[in-house]
Amino acid sequence: MASNENAAVTRKSQRVAFFSTKRYEQDAFMNALARADGNAEKQLDIIFFEHALNAHTALTCIGFTTVVIFVNDDICDQTIEILKNNGVNHIALRCAGFNNVNIRSAFKHNIEVSRVPAYSPETVAEHTLALMLTLNRKTHKAYNRVREGNFTLDGLLGFTLHKKTVGVIGTGKIGKAVIKILVGFGCNVLCYDPLPNDEVCQLGANYVPLARIWEESAIITLHCPLNEQSYHLVNEQSLVKMRTGVMLINTSRGGLVDNKAIINGLKSGKIGYLGLDVYERESELFFNDLSTEIIQDDIFQRLTTFPNVLITGHQGFFTEEALAEIASTTLANIVSKQNRILP
Ligand code: NAI
């Protein structure tokens, strides 16, 4: 198990273990520590581990009271029991979504859970648009063609986004930021959220029942959390209702779509374009260099064979500004009571 203890800070009080860290995050956190106004942050004794936190690795929490985790750490009931038995009293997520933490179990064991609820929603919104525009105008293919001296346009035909109907599912912070951009493009925006928001209507979008999103949208983009209600929201039944050639974009959580249904939809032509930044079993793949390995996930591999599929490896959050915001908020969450998830 690889671990990197290069950033230990000596003679400090609260011991904090970061899991699943990459160099760029370690740098962002060390910069945030240097910038922190409060003395409390500077008192943290921090160690960065590269390995993920899960039931197999949980014993590496020994000696720490706070663990800082990311999207693919697996904080199941078993992990939580080990954390509790070894003195951990706070799980700090350095991300917004918390579907990878068994919240009930954490509460049962009196472990606090905090997260970074908002760090530049525009960052993820802009990546969502990058997927839409790339899939549509095929700039990724044009880039390669031109470098090889191939200036033909066959196969690069796109459509004009202006006046197209786009369905936005989930109109929280990121959904709203996406709507603002789409309105700027001149799109007709339909949206669905169990908790409608006036601000979204003022932007010019219209709340409609989910059935109308499926039936009328040329593009459907998902911005809701993964929970029991939203699991496999895009499935065989919802696909039947969609327009032929629909563009589907998911930058939220992999479990929102049923990938077997998606593959059938791509094969039949029902789905004309697919843009993913998240994948249901991404924890086995994303954030790692597997370029010399045989990837065993046949569903993922099949998805990558379609010419109209664009997958990025959970990089929607990945800008300098967002990393800095995540780092400073996470540190503040550790030293204060802010952004706790309540029972
Ligand atoms: P948010 O909490 O601000 O908004 C979520 C919205 O979804 C809320 O308005 C809620 O009422 C709505 N919602 C809940 N259940 C729904 C359902 N079944 N159908 C439709 N809407 C539903 O969350 P935020 O910050 O906008 O994040 C949205 C998603 O983006 C989350 O899943 C989060 O995990 C993901 N995310 C992805 C990132 C990436 O790097 N790709 C980075 C940050 C967040």
Short mmCIF file of C-alpha atoms and ligand atoms in Angstrom, two decimals:
data_model
loop_
_atom_site.label_atom_id
_atom_site.label_comp_id
_atom_site.label_asym_id
_atom_site.label_seq_id
_atom_site.Cartn_x
_atom_site.Cartn_y
_atom_site.Cartn_z
CA MET A 1 0.00 0.00 0.00
CA ALA A 2 1.54 3.26 -1.09
CA SER A 3 1.54 6.09 1.41
CA ASN A 4 3.12 9.45 1.25
CA GLU A 5 3.94 11.20 4.48
CA ASN A 6 5.91 14.01 2.91
CA ALA A 7 3.79 16.77 4.38
CA ALA A 8 3.75 15.94 8.06
CA VAL A 9 3.74 19.02 10.24
CA THR A 10 5.39 18.55 13.62
CA ARG A 11 4.28 19.28 17.22
CA LYS A 12 0.65 20.04 16.43
CA SER A 13 -2.56 19.12 18.24
CA GLN A 14 -5.28 17.69 16.01
CA ARG A 15 -4.04 14.81 13.84
CA VAL A 16 -5.62 14.66 10.41
CA ALA A 17 -5.17 11.92 7.78
CA PHE A 18 -6.00 12.69 4.16
CA PHE A 19 -6.83 9.71 1.90
CA SER A 20 -6.74 9.21 -1.88
CA THR A 21 -4.60 12.30 -2.34
CA LYS A 22 -2.74 13.32 -5.47
CA ARG A 23 0.16 15.74 -5.67
CA TYR A 24 -2.04 18.57 -6.99
CA GLU A 25 -4.34 18.30 -3.98
CA GLN A 26 -1.48 18.14 -1.50
CA ASP A 27 -0.14 21.35 -3.04
CA ALA A 28 -3.56 23.02 -2.87
CA PHE A 29 -3.92 22.10 0.81
CA MET A 30 -0.41 23.20 1.74
CA ASN A 31 -1.04 26.53 -0.05
CA ALA A 32 -4.35 26.93 1.80
CA LEU A 33 -2.61 26.22 5.11
CA ALA A 34 -0.03 28.87 4.32
CA ARG A 35 -2.80 31.35 3.46
CA ALA A 36 -5.04 30.52 6.46
CA ASP A 37 -5.71 33.55 8.67
CA GLY A 38 -6.73 31.52 11.70
CA ASN A 39 -4.13 29.96 13.94
CA ALA A 40 -6.36 26.91 14.35
CA GLU A 41 -5.64 25.65 10.84
CA LYS A 42 -1.92 26.06 11.38
CA GLN A 43 -2.18 23.81 14.46
CA LEU A 44 -3.35 20.84 12.40
CA ASP A 45 -0.98 17.90 12.14
CA ILE A 46 -1.58 16.68 8.59
CA ILE A 47 -0.51 13.54 6.78
CA PHE A 48 -1.36 12.81 3.16
CA PHE A 49 -1.92 9.20 2.16
CA GLU A 50 -2.23 8.23 -1.48
CA HIS A 51 -4.27 5.10 -0.75
CA ALA A 52 -8.05 5.12 -0.55
CA LEU A 53 -9.93 4.77 2.72
CA ASN A 54 -12.15 1.67 2.82
CA ALA A 55 -12.76 -1.35 5.03
CA HIS A 56 -9.41 -2.89 4.00
CA THR A 57 -7.32 0.19 4.72
CA ALA A 58 -9.27 1.69 7.63
CA LEU A 59 -6.68 0.64 10.21
CA THR A 60 -4.32 3.24 8.77
CA CYS A 61 -6.48 5.78 10.63
CA ILE A 62 -4.83 4.79 13.91
CA GLY A 63 -3.56 7.88 15.69
CA PHE A 64 -5.80 10.32 13.81
CA THR A 65 -9.01 11.99 15.02
CA THR A 66 -10.08 13.33 11.61
CA VAL A 67 -10.04 11.61 8.24
CA VAL A 68 -10.36 13.64 5.05
CA ILE A 69 -11.82 11.72 2.14
CA PHE A 70 -12.76 12.11 -1.52
CA VAL A 71 -15.41 10.78 -3.91
CA ASN A 72 -14.16 7.21 -4.26
CA ASP A 73 -13.25 6.38 -0.67
CA ASP A 74 -15.71 3.77 0.58
CA ILE A 75 -17.03 4.71 4.01
CA CYS A 76 -19.37 1.80 4.60
CA ASP A 77 -20.60 0.55 7.96
CA GLN A 78 -17.53 -1.66 8.39
CA THR A 79 -15.12 1.20 7.67
CA ILE A 80 -16.97 3.39 10.15
CA GLU A 81 -16.76 0.80 12.92
CA ILE A 82 -13.00 0.58 12.47
CA LEU A 83 -12.71 4.38 12.46
CA LYS A 84 -14.78 4.65 15.63
CA ASN A 85 -12.82 1.92 17.43
CA ASN A 86 -9.62 3.79 16.68
CA GLY A 87 -10.63 7.24 17.89
CA VAL A 88 -11.78 8.99 14.70
CA ASN A 89 -14.54 11.49 15.48
CA HIS A 90 -14.83 13.43 12.22
CA ILE A 91 -15.07 12.43 8.56
CA ALA A 92 -14.41 15.52 6.43
CA LEU A 93 -15.37 15.15 2.77
CA ARG A 94 -13.38 17.38 0.45
CA CYS A 95 -16.22 17.28 -2.09
CA ALA A 96 -19.94 18.07 -2.26
CA GLY A 97 -21.59 14.65 -2.76
CA PHE A 98 -21.60 12.24 0.19
CA ASN A 99 -23.23 9.12 -1.31
CA ASN A 100 -20.04 7.13 -0.53
CA VAL A 101 -20.51 7.60 3.25
CA ASN A 102 -22.99 5.55 5.26
CA ILE A 103 -24.36 8.59 7.04
CA ARG A 104 -26.71 6.63 9.32
CA SER A 105 -23.84 4.51 10.54
CA ALA A 106 -21.66 7.59 11.14
CA PHE A 107 -24.41 9.19 13.25
CA LYS A 108 -24.98 5.94 15.13
CA HIS A 109 -21.30 5.95 16.06
CA ASN A 110 -21.29 9.67 16.93
CA ILE A 111 -18.88 10.54 14.15
CA GLU A 112 -19.36 13.99 12.64
CA VAL A 113 -19.46 14.29 8.86
CA SER A 114 -18.73 17.53 7.02
CA ARG A 115 -18.50 18.37 3.32
CA VAL A 116 -17.79 21.24 0.96
CA PRO A 117 -21.33 22.00 -0.21
CA ALA A 118 -20.39 24.67 -2.75
CA TYR A 119 -17.09 25.43 -4.34
CA SER A 120 -17.54 27.28 -7.54
CA PRO A 121 -20.55 25.50 -9.07
CA GLU A 122 -19.59 27.37 -12.26
CA THR A 123 -16.53 25.11 -12.48
CA VAL A 124 -18.64 21.98 -12.94
CA ALA A 125 -21.16 23.86 -15.08
CA GLU A 126 -18.41 24.96 -17.48
CA HIS A 127 -17.16 21.37 -17.80
CA THR A 128 -20.72 20.27 -18.54
CA LEU A 129 -20.82 22.76 -21.41
CA ALA A 130 -17.38 21.60 -22.56
CA LEU A 131 -18.77 18.07 -22.93
CA MET A 132 -21.86 19.31 -24.80
CA LEU A 133 -19.90 21.50 -27.19
CA THR A 134 -17.16 18.96 -27.84
CA LEU A 135 -19.65 16.17 -28.56
CA ASN A 136 -21.65 18.42 -30.82
CA ARG A 137 -18.88 20.20 -32.77
CA LYS A 138 -16.37 17.31 -32.49
CA THR A 139 -13.40 19.52 -31.73
CA HIS A 140 -11.58 16.50 -30.23
CA LYS A 141 -11.73 14.77 -33.60
CA ALA A 142 -10.93 17.91 -35.60
CA TYR A 143 -7.81 18.44 -33.46
CA ASN A 144 -6.41 15.05 -34.46
CA ARG A 145 -7.42 15.36 -38.09
CA VAL A 146 -5.78 18.74 -38.63
CA ARG A 147 -2.56 17.57 -36.94
CA GLU A 148 -2.43 14.75 -39.49
CA GLY A 149 -3.02 17.10 -42.42
CA ASN A 150 -6.60 15.90 -42.91
CA PHE A 151 -8.78 18.95 -43.50
CA THR A 152 -11.97 17.16 -44.58
CA LEU A 153 -15.20 17.93 -42.75
CA ASP A 154 -17.02 14.63 -43.31
CA GLY A 155 -18.27 13.28 -39.99
CA LEU A 156 -17.82 16.60 -38.17
CA LEU A 157 -21.33 17.95 -38.81
CA GLY A 158 -22.82 19.48 -35.66
CA PHE A 159 -26.04 21.28 -34.78
CA THR A 160 -26.71 24.86 -33.68
CA LEU A 161 -27.28 24.99 -29.93
CA HIS A 162 -29.23 28.26 -30.19
CA LYS A 163 -33.00 27.60 -29.77
CA LYS A 164 -32.53 23.93 -28.88
CA THR A 165 -34.52 22.53 -25.95
CA VAL A 166 -32.28 21.42 -23.10
CA GLY A 167 -33.59 19.50 -20.08
CA VAL A 168 -31.81 20.15 -16.79
CA ILE A 169 -32.52 17.63 -14.01
CA GLY A 170 -31.64 19.08 -10.62
CA THR A 171 -31.62 22.87 -10.29
CA GLY A 172 -29.40 23.31 -7.25
CA LYS A 173 -26.11 25.18 -7.35
CA ILE A 174 -24.61 23.47 -10.41
CA GLY A 175 -27.88 23.04 -12.30
CA LYS A 176 -28.57 26.76 -11.89
CA ALA A 177 -25.09 27.67 -13.14
CA VAL A 178 -25.64 25.43 -16.18
CA ILE A 179 -29.01 27.08 -16.85
CA LYS A 180 -27.41 30.55 -16.79
CA ILE A 181 -24.94 29.50 -19.49
CA LEU A 182 -27.60 27.74 -21.58
CA VAL A 183 -29.87 30.79 -21.45
CA GLY A 184 -26.89 32.80 -22.72
CA PHE A 185 -26.64 30.41 -25.66
CA GLY A 186 -30.29 31.11 -26.46
CA CYS A 187 -31.54 27.63 -25.51
CA ASN A 188 -35.07 26.83 -24.42
CA VAL A 189 -34.45 25.39 -20.95
CA LEU A 190 -36.85 22.93 -19.32
CA CYS A 191 -36.04 21.76 -15.83
CA TYR A 192 -37.13 19.33 -13.16
CA ASP A 193 -36.47 19.37 -9.44
CA PRO A 194 -38.67 18.17 -6.57
CA LEU A 195 -37.84 21.51 -4.89
CA PRO A 196 -38.36 24.21 -7.55
CA ASN A 197 -36.51 27.48 -7.14
CA ASP A 198 -37.89 30.92 -8.13
CA GLU A 199 -34.47 32.17 -9.16
CA VAL A 200 -34.36 29.52 -11.88
CA CYS A 201 -37.70 30.72 -13.30
CA GLN A 202 -36.38 34.29 -13.30
CA LEU A 203 -33.48 33.09 -15.44
CA GLY A 204 -36.03 32.08 -18.05
CA ALA A 205 -36.16 28.32 -17.50
CA ASN A 206 -39.47 26.48 -17.04
CA TYR A 207 -40.18 23.74 -14.52
CA VAL A 208 -42.02 20.82 -16.12
CA PRO A 209 -42.81 17.22 -15.08
CA LEU A 210 -39.97 14.75 -15.64
CA ALA A 211 -41.93 13.10 -18.48
CA ARG A 212 -41.73 16.32 -20.51
CA ILE A 213 -37.97 16.53 -19.98
CA TRP A 214 -37.58 13.05 -21.45
CA GLU A 215 -39.98 13.72 -24.35
CA GLU A 216 -38.99 17.22 -25.48
CA SER A 217 -35.28 17.67 -24.85
CA ALA A 218 -32.61 17.54 -27.53
CA ILE A 219 -30.06 17.52 -24.69
CA ILE A 220 -30.58 16.20 -21.15
CA THR A 221 -28.09 17.03 -18.42
CA LEU A 222 -28.10 15.58 -14.89
CA HIS A 223 -27.35 17.75 -11.84
CA CYS A 224 -29.06 15.98 -8.96
CA PRO A 225 -27.47 13.99 -6.13
CA LEU A 226 -27.38 10.19 -6.15
CA ASN A 227 -29.88 8.79 -3.67
CA GLU A 228 -32.55 6.09 -3.50
CA GLN A 229 -34.96 8.15 -5.65
CA SER A 230 -32.43 9.11 -8.32
CA TYR A 231 -30.57 5.77 -8.65
CA HIS A 232 -30.67 4.71 -12.35
CA LEU A 233 -32.92 7.66 -13.19
CA VAL A 234 -31.88 7.13 -16.79
CA ASN A 235 -32.95 3.55 -17.54
CA GLU A 236 -34.70 1.43 -20.22
CA GLN A 237 -38.09 3.03 -19.41
CA SER A 238 -36.95 6.65 -19.46
CA LEU A 239 -34.92 6.05 -22.62
CA VAL A 240 -38.02 4.82 -24.45
CA LYS A 241 -39.62 8.23 -23.86
CA MET A 242 -36.65 10.25 -25.14
CA ARG A 243 -36.22 11.73 -28.58
CA THR A 244 -34.16 9.69 -31.02
CA GLY A 245 -30.63 11.08 -31.16
CA VAL A 246 -30.83 12.74 -27.73
CA MET A 247 -27.61 14.01 -26.14
CA LEU A 248 -27.17 12.81 -22.55
CA ILE A 249 -24.70 14.46 -20.19
CA ASN A 250 -23.86 13.25 -16.68
CA THR A 251 -21.39 15.22 -14.58
CA SER A 252 -23.11 14.33 -11.28
CA ARG A 253 -22.78 10.73 -10.12
CA GLY A 254 -22.36 7.52 -12.13
CA GLY A 255 -25.22 5.71 -10.41
CA LEU A 256 -27.75 8.09 -11.94
CA VAL A 257 -27.62 6.11 -15.19
CA ASP A 258 -28.06 2.42 -15.92
CA ASN A 259 -25.09 1.74 -18.18
CA LYS A 260 -26.53 -1.45 -19.70
CA ALA A 261 -29.57 0.55 -20.86
CA ILE A 262 -27.24 3.30 -22.08
CA ILE A 263 -25.25 0.85 -24.20
CA ASN A 264 -28.47 -0.49 -25.75
CA GLY A 265 -29.55 3.10 -26.39
CA LEU A 266 -26.26 3.88 -28.12
CA LYS A 267 -26.45 0.72 -30.23
CA SER A 268 -30.00 1.47 -31.38
CA GLY A 269 -29.23 5.14 -32.13
CA LYS A 270 -31.71 6.37 -29.50
CA ILE A 271 -28.79 8.11 -27.80
CA GLY A 272 -27.02 10.26 -30.35
CA TYR A 273 -24.34 11.61 -28.02
CA LEU A 274 -23.17 10.65 -24.54
CA GLY A 275 -20.93 12.79 -22.32
CA LEU A 276 -19.86 11.41 -18.95
CA ASP A 277 -17.61 12.82 -16.27
CA VAL A 278 -18.68 10.16 -13.77
CA TYR A 279 -19.15 6.40 -13.94
CA GLU A 280 -20.90 4.00 -11.60
CA ARG A 281 -17.79 1.89 -10.94
CA GLU A 282 -15.31 4.74 -11.33
CA SER A 283 -13.54 3.98 -8.05
CA GLU A 284 -11.75 1.10 -9.78
CA LEU A 285 -10.60 3.33 -12.64
CA PHE A 286 -10.59 7.06 -12.22
CA PHE A 287 -7.68 9.13 -10.90
CA ASN A 288 -5.21 6.32 -11.77
CA ASP A 289 -2.91 5.75 -14.74
CA LEU A 290 -4.05 2.36 -16.07
CA SER A 291 -2.65 2.91 -19.55
CA THR A 292 -0.43 -0.18 -19.39
CA GLU A 293 -3.01 -2.40 -17.72
CA ILE A 294 -5.86 -4.55 -19.00
CA ILE A 295 -9.06 -2.88 -17.87
CA GLN A 296 -11.44 -5.57 -16.67
CA ASP A 297 -14.63 -3.49 -16.68
CA ASP A 298 -16.28 -4.62 -19.93
CA ILE A 299 -19.14 -2.13 -19.65
CA PHE A 300 -16.74 0.80 -19.38
CA GLN A 301 -14.62 -0.56 -22.22
CA ARG A 302 -17.69 -0.98 -24.43
CA LEU A 303 -18.70 2.62 -23.75
CA THR A 304 -15.34 3.88 -24.94
CA THR A 305 -15.75 2.14 -28.33
CA PHE A 306 -18.64 4.34 -29.50
CA PRO A 307 -17.62 7.26 -31.73
CA ASN A 308 -20.29 9.48 -30.14
CA VAL A 309 -19.23 8.96 -26.52
CA LEU A 310 -16.93 11.31 -24.65
CA ILE A 311 -15.79 10.34 -21.15
CA THR A 312 -13.67 12.41 -18.81
CA GLY A 313 -12.37 10.97 -15.54
CA HIS A 314 -14.25 13.03 -12.94
CA GLN A 315 -12.53 16.32 -13.70
CA GLY A 316 -15.56 18.60 -13.53
CA PHE A 317 -14.25 20.10 -10.28
CA PHE A 318 -10.69 20.43 -11.51
CA THR A 319 -9.74 24.09 -11.74
CA GLU A 320 -7.22 26.05 -9.71
CA GLU A 321 -9.97 28.18 -8.22
CA ALA A 322 -12.11 25.22 -7.18
CA LEU A 323 -9.17 23.32 -5.65
CA ALA A 324 -8.22 26.39 -3.60
CA GLU A 325 -11.81 26.79 -2.43
CA ILE A 326 -12.12 23.09 -1.56
CA ALA A 327 -8.89 23.23 0.43
CA SER A 328 -9.72 26.33 2.45
CA THR A 329 -13.30 25.21 3.19
CA THR A 330 -12.20 21.71 4.21
CA LEU A 331 -9.60 23.12 6.62
CA ALA A 332 -12.18 25.50 8.08
CA ASN A 333 -14.63 22.58 8.42
CA ILE A 334 -12.03 20.65 10.42
CA VAL A 335 -11.30 23.43 12.91
CA SER A 336 -14.87 24.74 13.23
CA LYS A 337 -18.35 23.24 13.30
CA GLN A 338 -19.31 24.50 9.85
CA ASN A 339 -20.80 22.47 6.99
CA ARG A 340 -21.70 19.49 9.16
CA ILE A 341 -24.24 17.08 7.67
CA LEU A 342 -27.12 16.95 10.15
CA PRO A 343 -29.05 13.80 11.13
P1 NAI B 1 -27.22 20.86 -4.85
O1 NAI B 1 -27.52 20.14 -3.57
O2 NAI B 1 -26.96 22.31 -4.82
O3 NAI B 1 -28.43 20.62 -5.88
C1 NAI B 1 -29.00 19.37 -6.13
C2 NAI B 1 -30.43 19.60 -6.59
O4 NAI B 1 -30.95 18.33 -7.00
C3 NAI B 1 -31.35 20.13 -5.49
O5 NAI B 1 -32.04 21.27 -5.94
C4 NAI B 1 -32.31 18.97 -5.22
O6 NAI B 1 -33.61 19.38 -4.85
C5 NAI B 1 -32.30 18.27 -6.56
N1 NAI B 1 -32.73 16.88 -6.53
C6 NAI B 1 -32.65 16.00 -5.51
N2 NAI B 1 -33.16 14.80 -5.91
C7 NAI B 1 -33.58 14.97 -7.18
C8 NAI B 1 -34.20 14.11 -8.12
N3 NAI B 1 -34.49 12.84 -7.83
N4 NAI B 1 -34.48 14.61 -9.34
C9 NAI B 1 -34.19 15.88 -9.66
N5 NAI B 1 -33.60 16.74 -8.81
C10 NAI B 1 -33.31 16.29 -7.59
O7 NAI B 1 -26.03 20.04 -5.52
P2 NAI B 1 -24.96 20.59 -6.55
O8 NAI B 1 -23.83 21.21 -5.81
O9 NAI B 1 -25.64 21.36 -7.61
O10 NAI B 1 -24.39 19.20 -7.15
C11 NAI B 1 -25.13 18.44 -8.07
C12 NAI B 1 -24.38 17.13 -8.37
O11 NAI B 1 -23.10 17.40 -8.92
C13 NAI B 1 -24.14 16.24 -7.15
O12 NAI B 1 -24.47 14.91 -7.51
C14 NAI B 1 -22.66 16.30 -6.94
O13 NAI B 1 -22.19 15.12 -6.36
C15 NAI B 1 -22.16 16.48 -8.37
N6 NAI B 1 -20.83 17.08 -8.45
C16 NAI B 1 -19.97 16.64 -9.43
C17 NAI B 1 -18.69 17.18 -9.54
C18 NAI B 1 -17.74 16.73 -10.60
O14 NAI B 1 -16.52 16.99 -10.47
N7 NAI B 1 -18.18 16.10 -11.66
C19 NAI B 1 -18.23 18.20 -8.60
C20 NAI B 1 -19.23 18.66 -7.66
C21 NAI B 1 -20.49 18.09 -7.59
#
